[in-house]
Coordinates of C-alpha atoms and ligand atoms in Angstrom, one line a residue:
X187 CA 0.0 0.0 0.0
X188 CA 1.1 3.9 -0.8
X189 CA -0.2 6.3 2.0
X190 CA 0.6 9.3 0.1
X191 CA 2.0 12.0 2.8
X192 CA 3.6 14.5 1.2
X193 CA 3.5 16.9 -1.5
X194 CA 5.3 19.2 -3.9
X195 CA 5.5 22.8 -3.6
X196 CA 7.5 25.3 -4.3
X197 CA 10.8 22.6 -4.5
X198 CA 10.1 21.2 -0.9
X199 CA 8.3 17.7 -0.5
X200 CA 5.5 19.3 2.1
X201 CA 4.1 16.8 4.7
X202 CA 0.5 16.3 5.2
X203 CA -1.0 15.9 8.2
X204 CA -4.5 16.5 7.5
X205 CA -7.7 14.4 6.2
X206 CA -6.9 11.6 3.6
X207 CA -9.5 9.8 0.9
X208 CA -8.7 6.1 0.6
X209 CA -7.5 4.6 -2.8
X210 CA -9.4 1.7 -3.6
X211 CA -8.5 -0.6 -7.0
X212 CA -11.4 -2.7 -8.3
X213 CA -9.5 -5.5 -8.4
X214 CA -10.2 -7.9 -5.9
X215 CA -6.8 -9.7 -4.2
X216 CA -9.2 -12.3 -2.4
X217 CA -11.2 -15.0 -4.2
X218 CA -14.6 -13.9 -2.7
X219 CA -14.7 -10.2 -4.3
X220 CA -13.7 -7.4 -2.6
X221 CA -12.2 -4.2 -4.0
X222 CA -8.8 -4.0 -3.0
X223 CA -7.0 -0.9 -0.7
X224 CA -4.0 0.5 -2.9
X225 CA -3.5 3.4 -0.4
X226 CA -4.3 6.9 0.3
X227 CA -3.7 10.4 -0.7
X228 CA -4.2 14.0 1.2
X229 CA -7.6 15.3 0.9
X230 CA -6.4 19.2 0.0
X231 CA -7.5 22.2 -0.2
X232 CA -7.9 26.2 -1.0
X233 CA -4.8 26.5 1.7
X234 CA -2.4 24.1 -0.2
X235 CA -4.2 24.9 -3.6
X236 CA -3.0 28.7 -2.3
X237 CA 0.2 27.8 -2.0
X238 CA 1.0 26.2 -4.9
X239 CA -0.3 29.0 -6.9
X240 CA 2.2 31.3 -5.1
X241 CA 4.6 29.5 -5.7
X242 CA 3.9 29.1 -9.5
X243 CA 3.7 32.9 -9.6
X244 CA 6.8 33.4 -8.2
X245 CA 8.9 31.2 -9.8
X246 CA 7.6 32.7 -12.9
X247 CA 8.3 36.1 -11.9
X248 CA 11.9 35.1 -10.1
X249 CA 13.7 37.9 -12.3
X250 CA 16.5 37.3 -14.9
X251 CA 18.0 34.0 -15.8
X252 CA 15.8 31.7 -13.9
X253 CA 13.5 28.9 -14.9
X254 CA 11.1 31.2 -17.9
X255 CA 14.5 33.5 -19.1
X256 CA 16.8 30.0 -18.5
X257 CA 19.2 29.3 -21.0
X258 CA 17.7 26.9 -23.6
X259 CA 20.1 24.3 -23.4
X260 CA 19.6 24.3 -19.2
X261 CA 15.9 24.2 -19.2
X262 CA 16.9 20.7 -21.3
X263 CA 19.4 19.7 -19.2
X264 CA 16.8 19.9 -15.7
X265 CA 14.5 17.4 -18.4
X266 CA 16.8 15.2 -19.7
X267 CA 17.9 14.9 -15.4
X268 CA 14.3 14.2 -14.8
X269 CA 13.1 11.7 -17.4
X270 CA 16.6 10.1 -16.4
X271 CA 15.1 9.7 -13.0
X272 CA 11.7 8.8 -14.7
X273 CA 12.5 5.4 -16.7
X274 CA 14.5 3.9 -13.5
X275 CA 10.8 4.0 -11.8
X276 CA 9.3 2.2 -14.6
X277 CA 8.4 -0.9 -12.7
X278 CA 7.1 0.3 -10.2
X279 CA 4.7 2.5 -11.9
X280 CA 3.4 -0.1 -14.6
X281 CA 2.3 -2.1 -11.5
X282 CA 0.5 1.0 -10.3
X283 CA -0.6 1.4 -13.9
X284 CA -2.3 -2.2 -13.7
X285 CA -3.8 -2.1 -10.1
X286 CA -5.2 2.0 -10.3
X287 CA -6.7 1.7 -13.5
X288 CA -7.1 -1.7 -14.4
X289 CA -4.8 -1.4 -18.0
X290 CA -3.5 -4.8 -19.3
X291 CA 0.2 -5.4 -18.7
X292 CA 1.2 -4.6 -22.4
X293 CA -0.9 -1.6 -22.7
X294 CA 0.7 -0.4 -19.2
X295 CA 3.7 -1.0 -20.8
X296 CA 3.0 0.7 -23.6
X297 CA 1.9 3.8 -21.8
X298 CA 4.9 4.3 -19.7
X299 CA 7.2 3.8 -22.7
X300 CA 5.2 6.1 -25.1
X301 CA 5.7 9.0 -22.2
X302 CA 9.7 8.9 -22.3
X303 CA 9.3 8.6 -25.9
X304 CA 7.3 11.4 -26.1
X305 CA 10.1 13.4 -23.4
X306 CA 12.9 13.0 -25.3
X307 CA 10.6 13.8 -29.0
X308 CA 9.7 17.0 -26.8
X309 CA 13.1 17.4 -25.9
X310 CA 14.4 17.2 -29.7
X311 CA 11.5 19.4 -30.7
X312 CA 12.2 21.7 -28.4
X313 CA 16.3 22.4 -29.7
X314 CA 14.9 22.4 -33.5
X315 CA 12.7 25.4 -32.6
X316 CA 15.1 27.2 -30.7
X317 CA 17.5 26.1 -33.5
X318 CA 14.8 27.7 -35.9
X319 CA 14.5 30.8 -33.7
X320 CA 18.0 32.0 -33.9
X321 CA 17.5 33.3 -37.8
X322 CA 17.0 36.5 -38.5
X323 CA 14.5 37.3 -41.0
X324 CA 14.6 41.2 -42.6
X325 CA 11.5 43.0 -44.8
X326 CA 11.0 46.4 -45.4
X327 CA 14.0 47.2 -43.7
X328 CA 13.1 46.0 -40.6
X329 CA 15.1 42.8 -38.8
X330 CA 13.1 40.5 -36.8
X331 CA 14.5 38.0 -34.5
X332 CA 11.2 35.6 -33.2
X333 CA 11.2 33.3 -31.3
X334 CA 9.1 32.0 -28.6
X335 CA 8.2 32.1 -24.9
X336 CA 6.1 31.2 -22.3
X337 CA 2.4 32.3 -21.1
X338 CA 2.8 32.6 -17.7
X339 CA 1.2 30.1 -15.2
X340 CA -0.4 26.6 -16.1
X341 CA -2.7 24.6 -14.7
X342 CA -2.7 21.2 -15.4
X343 CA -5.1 18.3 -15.0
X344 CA -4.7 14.9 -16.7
X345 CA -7.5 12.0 -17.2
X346 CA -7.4 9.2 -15.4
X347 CA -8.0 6.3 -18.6
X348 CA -4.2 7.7 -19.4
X349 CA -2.9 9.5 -16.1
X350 CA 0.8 9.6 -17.0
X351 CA 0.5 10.0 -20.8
X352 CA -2.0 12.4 -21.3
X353 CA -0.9 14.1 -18.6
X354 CA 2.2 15.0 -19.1
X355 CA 1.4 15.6 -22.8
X356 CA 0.5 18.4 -21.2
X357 CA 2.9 18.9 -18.6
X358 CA 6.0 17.9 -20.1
X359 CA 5.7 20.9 -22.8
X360 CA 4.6 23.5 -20.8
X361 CA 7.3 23.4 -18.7
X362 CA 10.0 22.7 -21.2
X363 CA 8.8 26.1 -23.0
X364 CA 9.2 28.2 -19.7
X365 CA 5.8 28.2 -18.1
X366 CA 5.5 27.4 -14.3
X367 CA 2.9 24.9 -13.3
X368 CA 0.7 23.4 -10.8
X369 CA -0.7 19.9 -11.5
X370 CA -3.1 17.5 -10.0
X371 CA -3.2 14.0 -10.9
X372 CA -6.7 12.3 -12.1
X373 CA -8.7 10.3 -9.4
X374 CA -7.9 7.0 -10.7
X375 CA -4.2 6.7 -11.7
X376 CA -2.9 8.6 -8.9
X377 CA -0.8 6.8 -6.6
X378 CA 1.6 6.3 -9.8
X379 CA 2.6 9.9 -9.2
X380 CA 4.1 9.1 -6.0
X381 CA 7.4 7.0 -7.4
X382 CA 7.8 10.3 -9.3
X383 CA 7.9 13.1 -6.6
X384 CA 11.4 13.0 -6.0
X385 CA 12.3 13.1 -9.5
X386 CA 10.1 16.3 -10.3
X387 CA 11.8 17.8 -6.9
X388 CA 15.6 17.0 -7.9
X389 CA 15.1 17.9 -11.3
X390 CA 13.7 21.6 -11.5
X391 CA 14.2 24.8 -9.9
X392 CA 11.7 25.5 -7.1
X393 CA 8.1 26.6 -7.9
X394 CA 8.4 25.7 -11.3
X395 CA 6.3 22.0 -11.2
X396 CA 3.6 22.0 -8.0
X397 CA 1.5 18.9 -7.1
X398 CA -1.0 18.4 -5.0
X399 CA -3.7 15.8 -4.2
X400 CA -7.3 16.1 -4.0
X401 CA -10.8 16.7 -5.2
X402 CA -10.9 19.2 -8.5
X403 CA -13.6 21.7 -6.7
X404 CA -11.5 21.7 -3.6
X405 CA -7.7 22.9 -5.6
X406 CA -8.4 23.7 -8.6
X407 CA -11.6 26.1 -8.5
X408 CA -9.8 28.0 -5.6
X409 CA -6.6 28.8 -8.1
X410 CA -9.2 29.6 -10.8
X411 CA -10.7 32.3 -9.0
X412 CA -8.0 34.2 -8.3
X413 CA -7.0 35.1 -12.1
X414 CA -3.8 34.5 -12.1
X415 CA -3.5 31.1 -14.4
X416 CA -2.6 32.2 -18.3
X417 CA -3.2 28.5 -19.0
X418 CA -6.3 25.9 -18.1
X419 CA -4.2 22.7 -19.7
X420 CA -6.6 19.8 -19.2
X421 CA -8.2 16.2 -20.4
X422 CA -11.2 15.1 -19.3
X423 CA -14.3 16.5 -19.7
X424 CA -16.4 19.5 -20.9
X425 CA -18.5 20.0 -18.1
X426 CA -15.1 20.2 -15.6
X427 CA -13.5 22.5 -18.3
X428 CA -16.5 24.9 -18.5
X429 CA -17.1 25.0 -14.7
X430 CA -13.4 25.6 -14.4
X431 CA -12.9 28.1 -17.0
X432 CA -16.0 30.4 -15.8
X433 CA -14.5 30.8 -12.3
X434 CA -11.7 32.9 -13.6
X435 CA -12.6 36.4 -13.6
X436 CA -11.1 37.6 -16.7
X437 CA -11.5 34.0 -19.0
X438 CA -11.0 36.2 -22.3
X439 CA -7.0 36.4 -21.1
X440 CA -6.8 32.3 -20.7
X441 CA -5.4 30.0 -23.3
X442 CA -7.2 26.8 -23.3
X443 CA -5.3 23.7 -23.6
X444 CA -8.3 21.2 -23.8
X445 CA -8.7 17.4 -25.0
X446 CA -12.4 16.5 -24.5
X447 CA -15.1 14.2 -25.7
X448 CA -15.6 12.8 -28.8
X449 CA -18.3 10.3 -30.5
X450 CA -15.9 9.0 -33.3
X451 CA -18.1 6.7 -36.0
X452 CA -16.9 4.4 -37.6
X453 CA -18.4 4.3 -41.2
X454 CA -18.0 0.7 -43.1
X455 CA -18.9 1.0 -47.2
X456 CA -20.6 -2.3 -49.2
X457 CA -16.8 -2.9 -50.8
X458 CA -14.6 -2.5 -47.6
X459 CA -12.7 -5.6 -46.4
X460 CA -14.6 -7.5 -43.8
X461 CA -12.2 -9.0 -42.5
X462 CA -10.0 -6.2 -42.1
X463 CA -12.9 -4.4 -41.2
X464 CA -14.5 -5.9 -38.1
X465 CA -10.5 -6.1 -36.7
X466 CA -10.4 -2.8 -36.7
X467 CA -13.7 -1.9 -35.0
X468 CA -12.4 -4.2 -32.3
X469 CA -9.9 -2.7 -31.4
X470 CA -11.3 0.9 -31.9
X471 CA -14.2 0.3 -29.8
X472 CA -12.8 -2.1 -27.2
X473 CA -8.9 -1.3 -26.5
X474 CA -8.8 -0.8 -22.9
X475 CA -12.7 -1.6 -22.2
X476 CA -13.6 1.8 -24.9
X477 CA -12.4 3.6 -22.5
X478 CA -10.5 6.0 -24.9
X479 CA -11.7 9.9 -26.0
X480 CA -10.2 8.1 -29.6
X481 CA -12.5 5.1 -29.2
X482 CA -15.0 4.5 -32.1
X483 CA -18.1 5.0 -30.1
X484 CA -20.9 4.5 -33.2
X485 CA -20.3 2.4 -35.9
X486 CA -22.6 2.7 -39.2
X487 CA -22.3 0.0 -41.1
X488 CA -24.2 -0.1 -45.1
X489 CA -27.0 -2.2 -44.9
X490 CA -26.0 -4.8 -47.7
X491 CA -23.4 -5.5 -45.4
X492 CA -25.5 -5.7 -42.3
X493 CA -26.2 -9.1 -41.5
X494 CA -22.8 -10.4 -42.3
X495 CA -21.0 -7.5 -40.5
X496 CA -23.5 -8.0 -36.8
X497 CA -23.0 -11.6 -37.0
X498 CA -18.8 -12.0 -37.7
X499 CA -18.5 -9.4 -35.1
X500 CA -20.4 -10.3 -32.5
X501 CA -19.1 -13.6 -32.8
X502 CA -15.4 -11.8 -32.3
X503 CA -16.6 -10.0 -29.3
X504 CA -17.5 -12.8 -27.4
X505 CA -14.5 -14.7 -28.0
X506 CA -12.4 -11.8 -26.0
X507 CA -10.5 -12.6 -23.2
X508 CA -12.0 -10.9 -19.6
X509 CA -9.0 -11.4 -16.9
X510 CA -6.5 -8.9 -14.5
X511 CA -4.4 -6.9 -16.4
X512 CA -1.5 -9.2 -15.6
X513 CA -3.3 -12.1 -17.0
X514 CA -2.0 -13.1 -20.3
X515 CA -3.6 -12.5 -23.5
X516 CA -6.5 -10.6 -21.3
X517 CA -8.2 -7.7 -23.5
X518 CA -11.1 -6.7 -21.7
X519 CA -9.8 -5.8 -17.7
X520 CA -11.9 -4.6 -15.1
X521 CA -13.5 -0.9 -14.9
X522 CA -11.7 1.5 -12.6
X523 CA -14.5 3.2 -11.5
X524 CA -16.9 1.2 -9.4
X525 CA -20.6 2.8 -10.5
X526 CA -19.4 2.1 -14.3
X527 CA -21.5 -1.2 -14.7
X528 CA -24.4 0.5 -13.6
X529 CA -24.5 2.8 -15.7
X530 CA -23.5 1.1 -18.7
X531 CA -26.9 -1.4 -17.6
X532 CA -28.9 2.0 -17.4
X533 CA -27.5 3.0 -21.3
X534 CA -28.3 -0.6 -22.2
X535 CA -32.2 -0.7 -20.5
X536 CA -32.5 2.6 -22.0
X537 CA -31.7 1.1 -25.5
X538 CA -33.8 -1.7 -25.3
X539 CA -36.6 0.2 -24.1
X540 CA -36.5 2.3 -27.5
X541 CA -35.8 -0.8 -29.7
X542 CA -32.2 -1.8 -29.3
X543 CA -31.4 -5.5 -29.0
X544 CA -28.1 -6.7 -27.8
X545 CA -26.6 -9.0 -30.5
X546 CA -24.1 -10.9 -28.8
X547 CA -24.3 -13.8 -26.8
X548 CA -22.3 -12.6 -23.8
X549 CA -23.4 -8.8 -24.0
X550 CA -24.7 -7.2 -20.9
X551 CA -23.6 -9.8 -18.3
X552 CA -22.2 -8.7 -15.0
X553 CA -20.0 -9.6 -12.4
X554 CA -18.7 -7.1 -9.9
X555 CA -16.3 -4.9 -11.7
X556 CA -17.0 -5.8 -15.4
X557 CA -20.1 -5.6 -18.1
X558 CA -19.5 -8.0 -21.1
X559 CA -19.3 -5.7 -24.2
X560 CA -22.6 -5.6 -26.3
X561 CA -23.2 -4.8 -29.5
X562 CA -25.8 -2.9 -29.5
X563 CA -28.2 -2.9 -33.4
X564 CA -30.2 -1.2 -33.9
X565 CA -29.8 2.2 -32.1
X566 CA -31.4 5.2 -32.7
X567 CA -30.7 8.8 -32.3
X568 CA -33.0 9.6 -29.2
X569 CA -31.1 6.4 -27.2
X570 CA -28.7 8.1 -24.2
X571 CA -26.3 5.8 -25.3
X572 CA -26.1 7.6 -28.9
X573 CA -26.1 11.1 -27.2
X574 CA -23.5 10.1 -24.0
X575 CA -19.5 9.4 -24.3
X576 CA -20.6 6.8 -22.3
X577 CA -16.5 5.7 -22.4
X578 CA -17.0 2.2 -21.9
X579 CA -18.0 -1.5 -23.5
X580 CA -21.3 -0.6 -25.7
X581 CA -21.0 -0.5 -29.4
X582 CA -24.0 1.1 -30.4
X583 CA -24.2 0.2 -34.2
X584 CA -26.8 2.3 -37.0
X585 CA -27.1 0.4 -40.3
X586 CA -27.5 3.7 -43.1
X587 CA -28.4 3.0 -47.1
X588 CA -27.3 6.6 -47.9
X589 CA -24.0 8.2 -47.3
X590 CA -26.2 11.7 -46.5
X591 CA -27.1 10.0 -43.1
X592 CA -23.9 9.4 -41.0
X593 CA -22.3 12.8 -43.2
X594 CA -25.9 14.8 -41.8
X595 CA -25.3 12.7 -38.5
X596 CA -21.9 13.7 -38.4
X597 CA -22.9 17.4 -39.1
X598 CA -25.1 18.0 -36.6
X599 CA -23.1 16.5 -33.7
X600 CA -21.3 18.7 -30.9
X601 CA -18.0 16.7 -31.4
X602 CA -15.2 16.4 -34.1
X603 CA -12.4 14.6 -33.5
X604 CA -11.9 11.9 -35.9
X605 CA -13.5 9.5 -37.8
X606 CA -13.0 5.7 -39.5
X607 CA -13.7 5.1 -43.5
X608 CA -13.4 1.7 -44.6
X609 CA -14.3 1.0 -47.9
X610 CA -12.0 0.2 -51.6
X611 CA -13.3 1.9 -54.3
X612 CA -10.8 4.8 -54.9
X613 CA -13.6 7.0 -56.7
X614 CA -15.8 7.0 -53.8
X615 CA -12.9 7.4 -50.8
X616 CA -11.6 10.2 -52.5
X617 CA -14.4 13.0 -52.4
X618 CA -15.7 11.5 -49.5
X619 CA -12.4 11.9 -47.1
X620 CA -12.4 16.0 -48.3
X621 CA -16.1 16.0 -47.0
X622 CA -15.0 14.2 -43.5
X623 CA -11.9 16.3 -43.0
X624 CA -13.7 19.1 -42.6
X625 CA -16.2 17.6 -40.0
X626 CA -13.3 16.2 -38.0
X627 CA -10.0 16.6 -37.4
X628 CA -8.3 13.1 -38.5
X629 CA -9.9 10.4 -41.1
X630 CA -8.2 7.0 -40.8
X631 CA -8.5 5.1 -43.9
X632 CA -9.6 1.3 -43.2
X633 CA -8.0 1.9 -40.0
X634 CA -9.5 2.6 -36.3
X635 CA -9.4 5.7 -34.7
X636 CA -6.4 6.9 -32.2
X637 CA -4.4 9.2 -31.1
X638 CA -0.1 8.2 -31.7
X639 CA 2.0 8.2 -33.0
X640 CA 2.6 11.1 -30.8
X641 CA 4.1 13.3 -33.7
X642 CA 1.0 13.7 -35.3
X643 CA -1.5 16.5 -34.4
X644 CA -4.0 15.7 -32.1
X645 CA -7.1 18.0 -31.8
X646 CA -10.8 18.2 -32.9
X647 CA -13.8 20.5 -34.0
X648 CA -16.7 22.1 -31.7
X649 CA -16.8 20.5 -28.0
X650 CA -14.4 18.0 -28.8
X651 CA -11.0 20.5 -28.0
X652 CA -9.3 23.2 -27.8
X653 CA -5.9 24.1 -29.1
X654 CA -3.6 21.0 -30.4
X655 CA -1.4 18.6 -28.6
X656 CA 1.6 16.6 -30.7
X657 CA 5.2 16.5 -29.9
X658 CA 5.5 19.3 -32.5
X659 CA 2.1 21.3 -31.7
X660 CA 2.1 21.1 -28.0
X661 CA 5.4 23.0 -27.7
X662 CA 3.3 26.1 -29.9
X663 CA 0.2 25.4 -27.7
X664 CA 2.4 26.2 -24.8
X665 CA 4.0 29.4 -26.1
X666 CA 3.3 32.6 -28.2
X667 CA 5.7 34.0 -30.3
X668 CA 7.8 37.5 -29.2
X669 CA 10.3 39.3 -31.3
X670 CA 13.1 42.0 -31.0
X671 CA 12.6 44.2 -34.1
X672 CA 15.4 46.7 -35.2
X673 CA 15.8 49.1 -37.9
X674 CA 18.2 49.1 -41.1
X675 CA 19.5 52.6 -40.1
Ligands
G3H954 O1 -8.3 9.1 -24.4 C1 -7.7 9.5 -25.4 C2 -6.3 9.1 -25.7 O2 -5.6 10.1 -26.2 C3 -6.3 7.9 -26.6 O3 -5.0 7.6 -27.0 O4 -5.7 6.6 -29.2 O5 -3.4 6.4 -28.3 O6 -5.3 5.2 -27.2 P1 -4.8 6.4 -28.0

């Protein structure tokens, strides 16, 4: 067990003495279930959520040649010390990986490697541009020399389906490009911060990374109010963005950072490989339970395609493996967050209720911290499980004769991040992928939706985000440009 007692501000590792919330995994360790206790964390507040604010705000107003006017090349040397210190913990924070959040071993794995990867890209990235910054450029007489620099203070909140990744997606650039930050880890994935303190302490100057532990009402809207974050960086949802963005009093001067939901569809053609096909909506709706903003969450499929299509995959579905992350060959692992099966059975009663039937054999059935995945045919636009992220096991599948309906679906919906074509016939790709790009922001051809490689943008249309995230993007995200201008005289 991790009881979490400390935390990180303004370079000292703080003790906490106050109230704690237990950490619970919903993993059972016994054979009769029982959720398993992985620890504790301190139960902040506005006092510590105070603190850490100051302490952002004054390491970014520390005067000349510290952490935001910092040499380039020792800004990169403090993250090259830290991601140093990062990969020796990677052990210990797969485990944490697979017990917090309930991610297969592989995937755990995967997430911890893509973060380094994605430090040392940053890193890279981050000597081109200033590389790229030290040319002059002249017109009209006038010499420019741009480059770029920080915004100020960021706050920064990470999800908890990818709590080191995403997170420091966010983190990781905007405190390579100067900004000072305060960050809170998600609810579930949390504990994995702790085998990382002491390399975030050794590894910057004080005040320039602050962590706490809490509930989001009780740090973050407190630092909100005050006014004095230039940057709301988070992942997660709309409804925490908004409430979060309208307690700043002057939200016209904040730059918003924001990866939020999405309702990617998946649409299949009469011509597209089937086989292909249905392997690709299984992993696009199922990696790590759907529980992915980049999961296909609808899938239209062409009705002379129907039958074949609902049968083959169904059939695929129920031949997944359910077991503990650790378990091998497991690809569906438990839910992290215990009142998920519920609801998924509430967006499934719903369904059924309005004419929905569950196609596969398995779909629907319970045990205490999973819900088979259903596929779902056929659904219809006024089911809650059309209209919700609902980030979980339900493939909710439309059957469509006309191209017009998913493109008019597609149209009218309040997200935009990506979507999946599948389909052969060159003629009828073509025209169709310049209609999707400009409903979403990515179209993968006969492929699933996601987000890596991490050097590509990632970003979306209406409520789906906000400014883009990508080795190469995030570093811009995190920066505006300033120049010195001079005359020819
Ligand atoms: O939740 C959204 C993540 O960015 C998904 O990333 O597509 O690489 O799994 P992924």
């Amino acid at each position: 067990q991790i009881h979490q007692q400390e935390y990180l501000v303004n370079g000292e590792l703080k003790k906490w003495n106050g109230n704690i919330t237990e950490v619970f995994s919903t993993i059972s360790s016994t054979a009769e279930y029982a959720p398993t206790l992985l620890g504790s964390i301190p139960d902040m507040g506005e006092p510590e959520a105070m603190d850490a604010l100051d302490a952002a705000v004054g390491a970014y107003n520390q005067g000349q040649g510290v952490w935001p006017t910092m040499k380039v090349k020792d800004r990169i040397e403090c993250m090259e010390a830290f991601v140093k210190k990062m990969e020796a913990k990677r052990e210990e924070v797969v485990k944490l990986l697979m017990w917090e959040i309930g991610k297969s071993l592989p995937d755990s794995q995967k997430e911890f490697d893509r973060t380094v990867e994605y430090i040392y890209d940053t890193i890279e990235d981050y000597k081109q541009l200033d590389r790229d910054s030290a040319k002059f450029q002249k017109h009209d007489g006038v010499y420019a020399h741009i480059r770029r620099g920080p915004l100020g203070v960021v706050l920064c909140l990470g999800p908890y389906n990818y709590p080191l990744n995403e997170t420091f997606a966010l983190l990781i650039p905007a405190i390579i490009m100067g900004n000072t930050t305060v960050f809170k880890p998600a609810k579930h994935g949390v504990l994995l911060i702790t085998p990382l303190l002491e390399a975030f302490q050794s590894s910057f100057p004080k005040g320039v990374v602050n962590i706490l532990f809490g509930r989001g009402r009780a740090v973050a809207a407190p630092i909100m109010k005050t006014g004095k974050v230039d940057v709301l960086a988070l992942i997660g949802n709309s409804k925490s963005a908004n409430a979060l963005q309208d307690q700043h009093p002057k939200s016209n001067r904040l730059r918003l950072v924001l990866g939020l939901e999405a309702k990617n569809p998946a649409i299949i053609l009469p011509d597209a490989d089937l086989d292909l096909t249905i392997n690709e909506c299984l992993a696009g709706t199922l990696s790590f339970n759907g529980q992915r903003c980049t999961a296909l969450k609808v899938v239209y499929i062409h009705e002379d395609i129907k039958d074949e299509f609902l049968k083959r995959f169904s059939e695929k579905v129920d031949a997944l493996k359910f077991g503990n992350p650790w378990d091998d060959g497991a690809k569906l692992t438990p839910l992290p967050e215990p009142g998920k099966p519920a609801y998924i059975q509430e967006l499934l009663d719903d369904a059924k209720t309005k004419g929905a039937r569950v196609k596969n054999k398995k779909g629907g059935k319970q045990s205490d911290n999973y819900i088979w995945p259903a596929v779902l045919y056929p659904v219809t636009k006024d089911m809650r499980v059309y209209e919700e992220e609902q980030f979980g096991p339900i493939i909710p599948i439309l059957s469509f004769k006309d191209i017009e309906e998913p493109l008019n679906d597609m149209a009218e919906s309040n997200y935009g991040q990506q979507v999946s074509l599948f389909g052969k016939d060159v003629y009828t790709l073509s025209p169709l992928i310049d209609t999707l790009a400009n409903l979403v922001c990515r179209v993968n051809l006969n492929s699933s939706c996601q987000r890596g490689p991490d050097v590509y943008p990632f970003t979306g249309r209406k409520d789906s985000a906000q400014s883009t995230l990508s080795v190469h993007d995030a570093l811009r995200s995190f920066s505006v440009r300033t120049f010195v201008a001079f005359k020819d005289n």
